Coordinates of C-alpha atoms in Angstrom, one line a residue:
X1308 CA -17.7 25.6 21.6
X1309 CA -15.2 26.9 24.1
X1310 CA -11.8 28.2 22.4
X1311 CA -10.3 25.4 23.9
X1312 CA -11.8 23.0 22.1
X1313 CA -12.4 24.9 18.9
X1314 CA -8.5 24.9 19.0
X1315 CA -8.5 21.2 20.0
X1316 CA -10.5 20.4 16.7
X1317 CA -8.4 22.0 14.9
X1318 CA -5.5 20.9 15.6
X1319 CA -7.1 17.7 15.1
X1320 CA -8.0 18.6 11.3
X1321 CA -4.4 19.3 10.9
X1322 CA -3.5 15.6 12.1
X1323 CA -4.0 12.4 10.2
X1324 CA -4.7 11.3 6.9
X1325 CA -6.3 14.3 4.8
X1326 CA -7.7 17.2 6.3
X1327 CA -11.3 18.9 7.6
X1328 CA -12.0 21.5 5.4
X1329 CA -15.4 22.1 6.3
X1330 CA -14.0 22.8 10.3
X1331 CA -11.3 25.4 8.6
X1332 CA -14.0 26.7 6.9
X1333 CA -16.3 26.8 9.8
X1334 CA -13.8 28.1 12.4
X1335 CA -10.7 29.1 11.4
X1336 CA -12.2 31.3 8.6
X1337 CA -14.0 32.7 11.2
X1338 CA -10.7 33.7 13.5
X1339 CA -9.4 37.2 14.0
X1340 CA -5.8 38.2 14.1
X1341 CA -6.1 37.7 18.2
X1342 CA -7.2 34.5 18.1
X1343 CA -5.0 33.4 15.1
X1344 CA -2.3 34.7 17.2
X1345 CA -3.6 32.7 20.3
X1346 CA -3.7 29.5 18.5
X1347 CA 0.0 29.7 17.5
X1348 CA 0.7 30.5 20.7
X1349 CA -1.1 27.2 22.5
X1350 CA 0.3 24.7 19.6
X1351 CA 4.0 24.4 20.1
X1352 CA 4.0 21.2 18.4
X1353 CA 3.1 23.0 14.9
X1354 CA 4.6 26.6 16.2
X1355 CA 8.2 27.0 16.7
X1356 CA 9.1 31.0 18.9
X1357 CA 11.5 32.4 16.7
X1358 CA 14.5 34.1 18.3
X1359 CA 12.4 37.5 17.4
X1360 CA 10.0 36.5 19.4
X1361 CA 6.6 35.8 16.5
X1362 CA 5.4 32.0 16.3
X1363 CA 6.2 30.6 13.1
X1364 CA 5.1 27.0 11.5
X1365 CA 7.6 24.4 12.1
X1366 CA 8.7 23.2 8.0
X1367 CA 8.2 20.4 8.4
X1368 CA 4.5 20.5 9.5
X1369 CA 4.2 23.0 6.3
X1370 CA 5.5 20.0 3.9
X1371 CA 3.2 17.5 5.4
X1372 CA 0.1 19.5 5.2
X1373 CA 0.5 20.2 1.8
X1374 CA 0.7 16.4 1.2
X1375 CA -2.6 15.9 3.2
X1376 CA -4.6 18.6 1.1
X1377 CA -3.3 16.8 -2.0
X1378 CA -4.2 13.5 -0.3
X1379 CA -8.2 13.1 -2.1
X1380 CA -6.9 14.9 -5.0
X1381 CA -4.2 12.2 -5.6
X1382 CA -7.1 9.8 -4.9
X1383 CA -9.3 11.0 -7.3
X1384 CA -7.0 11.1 -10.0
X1385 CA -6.3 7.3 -9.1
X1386 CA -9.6 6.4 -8.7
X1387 CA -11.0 7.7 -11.9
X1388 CA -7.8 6.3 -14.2
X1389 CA -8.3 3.3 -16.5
X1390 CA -7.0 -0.2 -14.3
X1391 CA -4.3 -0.5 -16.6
X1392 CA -3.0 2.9 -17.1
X1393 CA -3.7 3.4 -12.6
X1394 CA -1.1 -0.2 -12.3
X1395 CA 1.3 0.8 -15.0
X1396 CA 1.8 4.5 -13.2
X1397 CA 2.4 2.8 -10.1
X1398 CA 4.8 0.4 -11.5
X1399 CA 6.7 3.4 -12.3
X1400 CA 6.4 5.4 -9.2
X1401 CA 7.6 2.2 -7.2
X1402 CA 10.8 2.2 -9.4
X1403 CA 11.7 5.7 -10.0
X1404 CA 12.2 6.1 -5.6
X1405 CA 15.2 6.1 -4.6
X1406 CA 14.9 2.7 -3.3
X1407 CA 12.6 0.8 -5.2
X1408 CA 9.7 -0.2 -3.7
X1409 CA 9.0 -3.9 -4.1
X1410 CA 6.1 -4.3 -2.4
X1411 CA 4.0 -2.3 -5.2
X1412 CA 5.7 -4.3 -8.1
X1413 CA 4.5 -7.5 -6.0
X1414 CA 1.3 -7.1 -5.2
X1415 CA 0.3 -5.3 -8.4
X1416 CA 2.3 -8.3 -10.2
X1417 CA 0.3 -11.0 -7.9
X1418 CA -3.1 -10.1 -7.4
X1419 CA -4.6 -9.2 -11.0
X1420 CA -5.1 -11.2 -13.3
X1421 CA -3.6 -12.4 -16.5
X1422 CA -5.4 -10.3 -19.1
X1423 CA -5.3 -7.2 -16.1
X1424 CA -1.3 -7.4 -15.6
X1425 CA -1.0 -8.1 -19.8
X1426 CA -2.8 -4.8 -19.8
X1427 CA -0.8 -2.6 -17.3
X1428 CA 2.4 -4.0 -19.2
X1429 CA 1.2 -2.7 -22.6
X1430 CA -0.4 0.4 -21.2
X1431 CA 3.6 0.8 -19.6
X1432 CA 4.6 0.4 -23.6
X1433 CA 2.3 3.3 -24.6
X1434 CA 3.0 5.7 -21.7
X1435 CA 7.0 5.4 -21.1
X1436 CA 7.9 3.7 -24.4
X1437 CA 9.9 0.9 -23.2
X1438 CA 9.0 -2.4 -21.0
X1439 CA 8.1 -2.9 -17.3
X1440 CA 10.7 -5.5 -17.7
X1441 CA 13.3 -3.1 -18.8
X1442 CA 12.8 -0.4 -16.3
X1443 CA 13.3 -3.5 -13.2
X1444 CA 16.6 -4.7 -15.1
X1445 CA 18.1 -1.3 -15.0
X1446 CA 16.4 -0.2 -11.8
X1447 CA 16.8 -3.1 -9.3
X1448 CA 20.6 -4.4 -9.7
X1449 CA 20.1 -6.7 -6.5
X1450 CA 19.4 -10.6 -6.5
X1451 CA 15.7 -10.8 -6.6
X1452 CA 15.8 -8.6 -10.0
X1453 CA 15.3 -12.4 -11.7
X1454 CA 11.9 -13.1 -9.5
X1455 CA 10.8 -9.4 -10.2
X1456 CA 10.9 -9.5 -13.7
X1457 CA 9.3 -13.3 -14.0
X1458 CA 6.6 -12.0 -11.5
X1459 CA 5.8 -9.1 -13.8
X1460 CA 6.1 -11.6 -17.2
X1461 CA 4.1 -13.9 -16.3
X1462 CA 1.0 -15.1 -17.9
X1463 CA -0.5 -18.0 -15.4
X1464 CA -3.5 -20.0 -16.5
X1465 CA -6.5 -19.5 -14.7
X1466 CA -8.9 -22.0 -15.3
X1467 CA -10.2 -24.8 -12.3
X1468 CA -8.0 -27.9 -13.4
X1469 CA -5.3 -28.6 -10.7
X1470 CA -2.3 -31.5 -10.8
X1471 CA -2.8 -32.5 -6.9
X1472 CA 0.3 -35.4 -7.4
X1473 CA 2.1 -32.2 -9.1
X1474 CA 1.3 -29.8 -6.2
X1475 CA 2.4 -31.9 -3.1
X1476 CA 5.5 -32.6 -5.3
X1477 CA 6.4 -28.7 -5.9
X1478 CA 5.4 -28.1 -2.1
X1479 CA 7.7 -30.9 -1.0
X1480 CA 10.4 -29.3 -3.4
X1481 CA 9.9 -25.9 -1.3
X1482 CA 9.9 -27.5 1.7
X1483 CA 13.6 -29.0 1.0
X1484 CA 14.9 -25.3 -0.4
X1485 CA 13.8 -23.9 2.8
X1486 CA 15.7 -26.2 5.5
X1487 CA 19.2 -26.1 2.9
X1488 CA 20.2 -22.9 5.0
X1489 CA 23.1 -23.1 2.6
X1490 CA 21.0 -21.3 -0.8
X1491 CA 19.5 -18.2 -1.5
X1492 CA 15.9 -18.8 -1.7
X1493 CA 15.1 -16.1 -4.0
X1494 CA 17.8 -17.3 -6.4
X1495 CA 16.6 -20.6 -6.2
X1496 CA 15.5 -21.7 -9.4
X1497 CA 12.5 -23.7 -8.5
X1498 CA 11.0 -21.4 -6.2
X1499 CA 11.4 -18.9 -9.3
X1500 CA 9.8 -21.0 -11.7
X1501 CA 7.1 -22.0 -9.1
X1502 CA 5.6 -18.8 -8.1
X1503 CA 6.5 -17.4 -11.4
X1504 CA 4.3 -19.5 -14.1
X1505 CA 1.8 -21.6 -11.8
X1506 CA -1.7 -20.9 -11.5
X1507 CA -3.0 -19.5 -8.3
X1508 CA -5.2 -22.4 -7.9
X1509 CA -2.3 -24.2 -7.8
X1510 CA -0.3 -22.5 -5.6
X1511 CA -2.8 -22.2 -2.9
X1512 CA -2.7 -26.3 -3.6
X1513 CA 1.2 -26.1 -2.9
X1514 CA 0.7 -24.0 0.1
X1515 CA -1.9 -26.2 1.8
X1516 CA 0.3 -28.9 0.8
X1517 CA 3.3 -27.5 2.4
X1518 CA 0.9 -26.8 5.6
X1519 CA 0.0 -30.6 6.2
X1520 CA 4.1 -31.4 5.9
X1521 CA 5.6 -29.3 8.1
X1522 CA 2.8 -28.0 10.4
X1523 CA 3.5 -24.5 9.3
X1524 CA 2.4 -22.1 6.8
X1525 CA 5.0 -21.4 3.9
X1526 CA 4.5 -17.8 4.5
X1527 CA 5.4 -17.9 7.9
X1528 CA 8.6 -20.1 7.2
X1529 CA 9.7 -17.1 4.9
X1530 CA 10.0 -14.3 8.0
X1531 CA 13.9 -14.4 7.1
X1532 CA 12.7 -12.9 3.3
X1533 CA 10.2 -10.3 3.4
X1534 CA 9.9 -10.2 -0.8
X1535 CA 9.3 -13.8 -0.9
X1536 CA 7.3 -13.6 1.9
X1537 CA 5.0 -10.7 0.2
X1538 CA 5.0 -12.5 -2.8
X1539 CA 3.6 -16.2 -1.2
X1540 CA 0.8 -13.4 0.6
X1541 CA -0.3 -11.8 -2.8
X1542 CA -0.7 -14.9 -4.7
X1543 CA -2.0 -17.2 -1.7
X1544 CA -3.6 -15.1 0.7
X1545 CA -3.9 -11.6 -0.5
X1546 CA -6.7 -9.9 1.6
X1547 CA -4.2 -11.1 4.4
X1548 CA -1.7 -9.1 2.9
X1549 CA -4.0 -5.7 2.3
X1550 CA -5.4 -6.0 5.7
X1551 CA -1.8 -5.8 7.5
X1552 CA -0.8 -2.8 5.3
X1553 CA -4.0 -0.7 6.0
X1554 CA -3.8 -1.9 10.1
X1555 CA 0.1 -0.4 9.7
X1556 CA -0.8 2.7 7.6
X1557 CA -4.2 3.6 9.2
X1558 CA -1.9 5.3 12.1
X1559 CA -1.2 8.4 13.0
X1560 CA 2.6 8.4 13.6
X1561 CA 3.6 6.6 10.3
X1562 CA 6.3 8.0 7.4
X1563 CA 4.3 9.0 4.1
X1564 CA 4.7 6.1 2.1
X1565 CA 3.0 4.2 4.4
X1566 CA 0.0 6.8 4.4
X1567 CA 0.4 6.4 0.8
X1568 CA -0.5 2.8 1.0
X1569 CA -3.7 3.5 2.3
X1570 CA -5.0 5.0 -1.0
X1571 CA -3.2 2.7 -3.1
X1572 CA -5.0 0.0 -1.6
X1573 CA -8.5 1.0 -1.2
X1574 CA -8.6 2.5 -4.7
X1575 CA -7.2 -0.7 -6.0
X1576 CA -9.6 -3.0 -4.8
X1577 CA -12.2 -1.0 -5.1
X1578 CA -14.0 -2.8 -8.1
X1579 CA -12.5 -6.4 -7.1
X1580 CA -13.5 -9.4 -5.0
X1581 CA -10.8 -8.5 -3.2
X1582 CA -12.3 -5.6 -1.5
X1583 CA -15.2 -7.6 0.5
X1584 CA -12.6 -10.2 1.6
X1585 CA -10.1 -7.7 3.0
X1586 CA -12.7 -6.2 5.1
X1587 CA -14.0 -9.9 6.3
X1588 CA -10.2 -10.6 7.3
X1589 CA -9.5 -6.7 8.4
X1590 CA -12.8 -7.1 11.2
X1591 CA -11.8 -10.7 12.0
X1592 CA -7.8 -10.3 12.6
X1593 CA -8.2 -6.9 14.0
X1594 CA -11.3 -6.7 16.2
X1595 CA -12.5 -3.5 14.3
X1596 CA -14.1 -2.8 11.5
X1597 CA -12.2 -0.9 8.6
X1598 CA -14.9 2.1 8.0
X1599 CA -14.1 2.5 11.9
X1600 CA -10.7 2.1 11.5
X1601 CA -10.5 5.1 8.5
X1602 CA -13.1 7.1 10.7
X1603 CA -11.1 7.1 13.7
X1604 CA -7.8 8.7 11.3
X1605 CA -9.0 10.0 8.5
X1606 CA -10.3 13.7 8.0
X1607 CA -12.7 15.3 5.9
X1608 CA -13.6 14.6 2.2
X1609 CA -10.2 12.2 2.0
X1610 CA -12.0 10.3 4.9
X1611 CA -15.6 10.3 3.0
X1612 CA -14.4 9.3 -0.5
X1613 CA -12.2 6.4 0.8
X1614 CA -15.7 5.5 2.9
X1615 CA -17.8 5.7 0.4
X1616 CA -15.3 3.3 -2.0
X1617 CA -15.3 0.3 0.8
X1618 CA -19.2 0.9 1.3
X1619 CA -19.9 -0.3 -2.6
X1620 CA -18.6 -3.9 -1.6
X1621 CA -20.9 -4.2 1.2

Protein backbone atom coordinates (compact mmCIF):
# COMPACT_ATOMS: atom_id res chain seq x y z
CA UNK A 1 0.00 0.00 0.00
CA UNK A 2 1.35 3.31 -1.08
CA UNK A 3 1.76 5.95 1.88
CA UNK A 4 -0.91 7.72 0.42
CA UNK A 5 -3.37 5.50 0.89
CA UNK A 6 -2.01 3.83 4.09
CA UNK A 7 -2.69 7.49 5.34
CA UNK A 8 -6.00 7.60 3.50
CA UNK A 9 -7.14 4.47 5.58
CA UNK A 10 -6.32 5.86 8.42
CA UNK A 11 -7.63 8.74 8.44
CA UNK A 12 -10.62 6.83 7.61
CA UNK A 13 -10.35 4.67 10.92
CA UNK A 14 -10.37 7.88 12.73
CA UNK A 15 -13.81 8.88 10.98
CA UNK A 16 -17.19 7.54 11.78
CA UNK A 17 -18.83 5.50 14.26
CA UNK A 18 -16.10 3.45 16.34
CA UNK A 19 -12.75 2.97 15.23
CA UNK A 20 -10.32 0.27 13.23
CA UNK A 21 -8.16 -1.04 15.58
CA UNK A 22 -6.86 -3.81 13.75
CA UNK A 23 -5.58 -0.93 10.81
CA UNK A 24 -3.79 1.11 13.92
CA UNK A 25 -2.53 -1.89 14.83
CA UNK A 26 -1.41 -2.93 11.44
CA UNK A 27 -0.08 0.42 10.34
CA UNK A 28 0.19 2.94 12.47
CA UNK A 29 1.99 0.71 15.02
CA UNK A 30 4.16 0.11 12.46
CA UNK A 31 5.08 4.05 11.68
CA UNK A 32 8.39 5.77 12.65
CA UNK A 33 8.76 9.13 14.00
CA UNK A 34 9.20 10.43 10.05
CA UNK A 35 6.25 9.05 8.99
CA UNK A 36 4.19 9.91 12.22
CA UNK A 37 5.45 13.30 11.50
CA UNK A 38 4.43 13.08 7.79
CA UNK A 39 0.89 12.14 8.61
CA UNK A 40 0.35 15.20 10.84
CA UNK A 41 1.66 17.07 8.30
CA UNK A 42 -0.90 15.79 5.30
CA UNK A 43 -4.09 15.83 7.81
CA UNK A 44 -4.93 19.46 8.51
CA UNK A 45 -8.34 18.56 9.26
CA UNK A 46 -7.13 16.55 12.59
CA UNK A 47 -3.70 18.75 12.85
CA UNK A 48 -3.69 22.31 13.71
CA UNK A 49 0.42 24.19 12.96
CA UNK A 50 0.98 25.67 16.19
CA UNK A 51 2.50 29.22 16.18
CA UNK A 52 5.93 27.17 17.12
CA UNK A 53 5.72 25.65 14.20
CA UNK A 54 5.02 21.34 15.47
CA UNK A 55 1.45 19.93 14.29
CA UNK A 56 -0.66 19.38 17.19
CA UNK A 57 -4.24 17.47 17.32
CA UNK A 58 -7.09 19.84 17.01
CA UNK A 59 -9.20 19.20 20.77
CA UNK A 60 -11.74 18.73 19.56
CA UNK A 61 -10.92 15.72 17.32
CA UNK A 62 -9.12 14.44 20.80
CA UNK A 63 -12.61 14.48 22.65
CA UNK A 64 -14.45 12.72 19.86
CA UNK A 65 -12.06 9.91 19.46
CA UNK A 66 -12.07 9.10 22.82
CA UNK A 67 -15.93 8.78 22.58
CA UNK A 68 -15.47 6.41 19.50
CA UNK A 69 -13.00 4.04 21.36
CA UNK A 70 -15.58 3.94 24.17
CA UNK A 71 -18.28 3.45 21.50
CA UNK A 72 -18.34 -0.94 21.67
CA UNK A 73 -17.37 -0.64 25.14
CA UNK A 74 -20.54 1.41 25.99
CA UNK A 75 -22.32 -1.21 23.70
CA UNK A 76 -21.30 -4.07 25.50
CA UNK A 77 -22.11 -2.92 28.75
CA UNK A 78 -25.70 -2.18 27.22
CA UNK A 79 -25.98 -5.18 25.45
CA UNK A 80 -25.13 -7.50 28.25
CA UNK A 81 -27.48 -5.59 31.10
CA UNK A 82 -30.76 -7.06 32.30
CA UNK A 83 -33.88 -5.27 29.86
CA UNK A 84 -35.11 -3.67 32.77
CA UNK A 85 -32.14 -2.44 34.56
CA UNK A 86 -30.62 -1.34 30.29
CA UNK A 87 -34.47 0.87 30.08
CA UNK A 88 -34.36 2.12 33.62
CA UNK A 89 -30.48 3.57 33.06
CA UNK A 90 -31.61 5.18 30.01
CA UNK A 91 -34.64 6.65 31.53
CA UNK A 92 -32.21 8.34 33.65
CA UNK A 93 -29.55 9.41 31.21
CA UNK A 94 -32.41 11.05 29.09
CA UNK A 95 -33.36 13.15 32.13
CA UNK A 96 -30.23 13.98 33.87
CA UNK A 97 -29.10 16.15 30.17
CA UNK A 98 -29.35 19.31 30.24
CA UNK A 99 -32.28 19.26 28.15
CA UNK A 100 -34.12 16.25 28.56
CA UNK A 101 -34.40 14.10 26.05
CA UNK A 102 -37.90 13.05 25.22
CA UNK A 103 -37.49 10.90 22.57
CA UNK A 104 -35.77 8.14 24.87
CA UNK A 105 -38.59 8.42 27.62
CA UNK A 106 -41.06 7.91 24.48
CA UNK A 107 -40.00 5.25 22.76
CA UNK A 108 -38.81 3.27 25.76
CA UNK A 109 -42.34 4.23 27.38
CA UNK A 110 -44.21 2.98 23.94
CA UNK A 111 -42.68 0.15 22.51
CA UNK A 112 -42.25 -2.50 25.46
CA UNK A 113 -44.59 -3.96 26.88
CA UNK A 114 -46.62 -3.88 30.04
CA UNK A 115 -44.85 -6.38 32.26
CA UNK A 116 -41.26 -4.90 30.42
CA UNK A 117 -42.01 -1.08 31.18
CA UNK A 118 -43.63 -2.39 34.97
CA UNK A 119 -40.11 -3.86 35.15
CA UNK A 120 -37.85 -0.90 34.14
CA UNK A 121 -40.06 1.30 36.59
CA UNK A 122 -39.30 -1.03 39.56
CA UNK A 123 -35.72 -1.75 38.53
CA UNK A 124 -35.71 2.61 38.57
CA UNK A 125 -37.05 2.01 42.38
CA UNK A 126 -34.05 -0.31 43.22
CA UNK A 127 -31.28 1.61 41.44
CA UNK A 128 -32.07 5.54 42.24
CA UNK A 129 -34.52 5.05 45.10
CA UNK A 130 -37.25 7.10 43.97
CA UNK A 131 -39.92 6.82 40.85
CA UNK A 132 -39.49 7.38 37.08
CA UNK A 133 -42.49 9.38 37.73
CA UNK A 134 -40.86 11.52 40.21
CA UNK A 135 -37.65 12.24 38.46
CA UNK A 136 -40.05 13.59 35.07
CA UNK A 137 -42.09 15.93 37.63
CA UNK A 138 -39.02 17.56 38.85
CA UNK A 139 -37.07 17.29 35.60
CA UNK A 140 -39.48 18.31 32.81
CA UNK A 141 -41.35 21.61 34.16
CA UNK A 142 -42.91 22.18 30.47
CA UNK A 143 -46.51 21.23 29.30
CA UNK A 144 -46.13 17.79 28.11
CA UNK A 145 -44.71 16.78 31.78
CA UNK A 146 -48.64 15.35 32.20
CA UNK A 147 -48.39 12.97 28.82
CA UNK A 148 -44.73 12.01 30.05
CA UNK A 149 -45.60 10.83 33.18
CA UNK A 150 -49.10 8.93 31.99
CA UNK A 151 -46.89 7.49 29.08
CA UNK A 152 -44.44 6.00 31.64
CA UNK A 153 -47.59 4.92 34.16
CA UNK A 154 -49.25 3.18 32.12
CA UNK A 155 -50.27 -0.35 32.16
CA UNK A 156 -52.30 -1.05 28.67
CA UNK A 157 -54.02 -4.37 28.18
CA UNK A 158 -52.67 -6.40 25.69
CA UNK A 159 -54.84 -9.04 24.74
CA UNK A 160 -56.72 -9.40 20.91
CA UNK A 161 -60.35 -7.97 21.86
CA UNK A 162 -60.89 -4.52 20.16
CA UNK A 163 -64.16 -1.95 20.58
CA UNK A 164 -64.26 -1.04 16.61
CA UNK A 165 -67.63 1.44 17.50
CA UNK A 166 -65.15 2.72 20.40
CA UNK A 167 -62.15 3.18 18.09
CA UNK A 168 -63.69 5.23 15.10
CA UNK A 169 -65.36 7.16 18.03
CA UNK A 170 -61.88 8.09 19.83
CA UNK A 171 -60.31 8.66 16.25
CA UNK A 172 -63.13 10.93 15.28
CA UNK A 173 -62.59 12.72 18.85
CA UNK A 174 -58.77 13.20 17.59
CA UNK A 175 -59.69 14.31 14.43
CA UNK A 176 -61.92 17.28 15.99
CA UNK A 177 -58.75 18.30 18.60
CA UNK A 178 -56.64 18.58 15.65
CA UNK A 179 -58.61 21.08 13.32
CA UNK A 180 -59.57 23.42 16.86
CA UNK A 181 -56.26 25.32 16.17
CA UNK A 182 -57.34 27.16 19.30
CA UNK A 183 -55.98 24.07 22.02
CA UNK A 184 -52.91 22.65 22.89
CA UNK A 185 -52.90 19.20 21.78
CA UNK A 186 -50.61 17.85 24.20
CA UNK A 187 -52.72 19.35 27.00
CA UNK A 188 -55.70 18.07 25.61
CA UNK A 189 -57.26 15.74 27.86
CA UNK A 190 -58.55 13.19 25.51
CA UNK A 191 -55.57 12.79 23.46
CA UNK A 192 -53.85 12.20 27.03
CA UNK A 193 -56.12 9.64 28.16
CA UNK A 194 -56.15 8.01 24.62
CA UNK A 195 -52.60 7.32 23.97
CA UNK A 196 -52.06 7.00 27.61
CA UNK A 197 -54.26 3.75 28.83
CA UNK A 198 -55.46 2.15 25.38
CA UNK A 199 -54.17 -0.88 24.01
CA UNK A 200 -51.93 -0.76 21.02
CA UNK A 201 -54.33 -2.95 19.24
CA UNK A 202 -56.51 -0.31 19.66
CA UNK A 203 -54.70 2.50 18.75
CA UNK A 204 -53.47 1.15 15.52
CA UNK A 205 -57.61 0.74 15.20
CA UNK A 206 -57.92 4.59 16.02
CA UNK A 207 -55.17 5.44 13.60
CA UNK A 208 -56.51 3.47 10.61
CA UNK A 209 -59.70 4.91 11.59
CA UNK A 210 -58.55 8.38 11.56
CA UNK A 211 -56.84 7.46 8.01
CA UNK A 212 -60.20 6.56 6.26
CA UNK A 213 -61.67 10.15 7.73
CA UNK A 214 -59.44 12.52 6.72
CA UNK A 215 -57.25 10.90 3.99
CA UNK A 216 -54.26 11.36 6.09
CA UNK A 217 -52.23 9.55 8.62
CA UNK A 218 -52.56 11.00 12.26
CA UNK A 219 -48.90 11.00 12.41
CA UNK A 220 -48.44 13.06 9.66
CA UNK A 221 -51.20 15.63 10.83
CA UNK A 222 -49.02 16.07 14.04
CA UNK A 223 -45.71 17.62 12.04
CA UNK A 224 -46.55 20.96 14.17
CA UNK A 225 -45.68 18.49 17.60
CA UNK A 226 -42.80 16.39 17.26
CA UNK A 227 -43.50 14.54 21.00
CA UNK A 228 -46.90 13.72 19.99
CA UNK A 229 -45.80 12.94 16.76
CA UNK A 230 -42.94 10.43 18.24
CA UNK A 231 -45.33 9.20 20.51
CA UNK A 232 -48.38 8.15 17.69
CA UNK A 233 -44.82 6.47 15.75
CA UNK A 234 -43.87 4.30 18.88
CA UNK A 235 -47.12 2.98 19.67
CA UNK A 236 -48.60 2.74 15.98
CA UNK A 237 -45.81 2.26 13.78
CA UNK A 238 -42.57 1.86 15.65
CA UNK A 239 -40.12 0.11 13.13
CA UNK A 240 -41.03 3.42 11.15
CA UNK A 241 -39.80 5.35 13.91
CA UNK A 242 -36.35 3.18 14.51
CA UNK A 243 -35.68 3.13 10.89
CA UNK A 244 -35.68 7.13 10.53
CA UNK A 245 -33.37 7.54 13.60
CA UNK A 246 -30.77 4.92 12.39
CA UNK A 247 -31.10 6.63 8.40
CA UNK A 248 -30.37 10.14 10.46
CA UNK A 249 -27.60 8.79 12.91
CA UNK A 250 -25.88 6.29 10.49
CA UNK A 251 -24.01 9.59 9.03
CA UNK A 252 -20.91 10.79 9.24
CA UNK A 253 -21.48 14.53 10.02
CA UNK A 254 -24.03 14.17 12.87
CA UNK A 255 -23.71 15.66 16.80
CA UNK A 256 -23.10 12.60 19.34
CA UNK A 257 -26.37 12.12 20.57
CA UNK A 258 -27.45 11.22 17.47
CA UNK A 259 -24.48 8.64 17.03
CA UNK A 260 -25.61 7.61 20.36
CA UNK A 261 -28.88 6.63 18.94
CA UNK A 262 -27.49 4.17 16.84
CA UNK A 263 -26.46 1.84 19.75
CA UNK A 264 -29.44 2.54 21.74
CA UNK A 265 -31.47 1.31 19.09
CA UNK A 266 -29.80 -1.70 17.74
CA UNK A 267 -29.06 -3.02 21.32
CA UNK A 268 -32.61 -2.50 22.17
CA UNK A 269 -34.28 -4.37 19.70
CA UNK A 270 -31.95 -6.81 19.52
CA UNK A 271 -34.01 -9.69 21.24
CA UNK A 272 -37.58 -8.22 19.91
CA UNK A 273 -39.80 -8.56 16.89
CA UNK A 274 -39.05 -5.34 16.42
CA UNK A 275 -35.68 -5.83 15.12
CA UNK A 276 -36.77 -7.94 11.85
CA UNK A 277 -39.47 -5.32 11.06
CA UNK A 278 -37.12 -2.33 11.28
CA UNK A 279 -34.81 -3.87 8.85
CA UNK A 280 -37.93 -4.83 6.37
CA UNK A 281 -39.07 -1.01 6.59
CA UNK A 282 -35.20 0.35 6.80
CA UNK A 283 -34.49 -1.70 3.02
CA UNK A 284 -37.97 -0.72 1.82
CA UNK A 285 -38.10 3.17 2.66
CA UNK A 286 -34.43 3.61 2.14
CA UNK A 287 -33.36 1.57 -0.86
CA UNK A 288 -30.39 -0.01 1.21
CA UNK A 289 -30.07 -2.52 3.37
CA UNK A 290 -29.09 -1.70 7.16
CA UNK A 291 -25.92 -4.16 7.47
CA UNK A 292 -24.85 -1.98 4.38
CA UNK A 293 -25.86 1.01 5.76
CA UNK A 294 -23.63 0.35 9.30
CA UNK A 295 -20.80 -1.11 6.87
CA UNK A 296 -20.56 1.85 4.85
CA UNK A 297 -20.00 4.08 8.51
CA UNK A 298 -19.09 2.05 11.03
CA UNK A 299 -15.37 0.95 11.93
CA UNK A 300 -13.91 -2.01 13.44
CA UNK A 301 -15.26 -4.18 16.31
CA UNK A 302 -18.12 -1.27 17.06
CA UNK A 303 -19.08 -2.02 13.28
CA UNK A 304 -18.88 -6.11 13.84
CA UNK A 305 -20.70 -6.30 17.15
CA UNK A 306 -23.57 -4.05 15.96
CA UNK A 307 -23.49 -6.54 12.66
CA UNK A 308 -23.51 -9.38 14.27
CA UNK A 309 -26.70 -8.20 16.75
CA UNK A 310 -29.01 -7.36 13.40
CA UNK A 311 -27.72 -10.71 11.80
CA UNK A 312 -29.57 -12.89 14.79
CA UNK A 313 -33.05 -11.61 13.47
CA UNK A 314 -32.43 -12.74 10.08
Amino acid sequence: MSEANEFAAVTKAFSGLGVDENLFISSVARWNRYQRESYRVSNSAFFKEDERQFQRWDDHHILQLRQEFLRLKDAVVLYTMHPWERDARLFKEALLLKVPQHDVLIETACTRSSGDLLGARKAYHSLFEHSIEEDIAHHIKAQERKLLVALVSSYRYEGPKVNADLAKSEAKVLVNAIRDKKKSLIEDEDIVRILSIRSKLHLKAIYSHYKEITGNFLDEDLSDDLILKQVVQCLCVPQAYFSKILISSLRLDVEESAKDSVTRVIVTRADEDDMKLIKQEFQSKYGNTLAAKIQEVANGSYRDFLLTIIAKSD
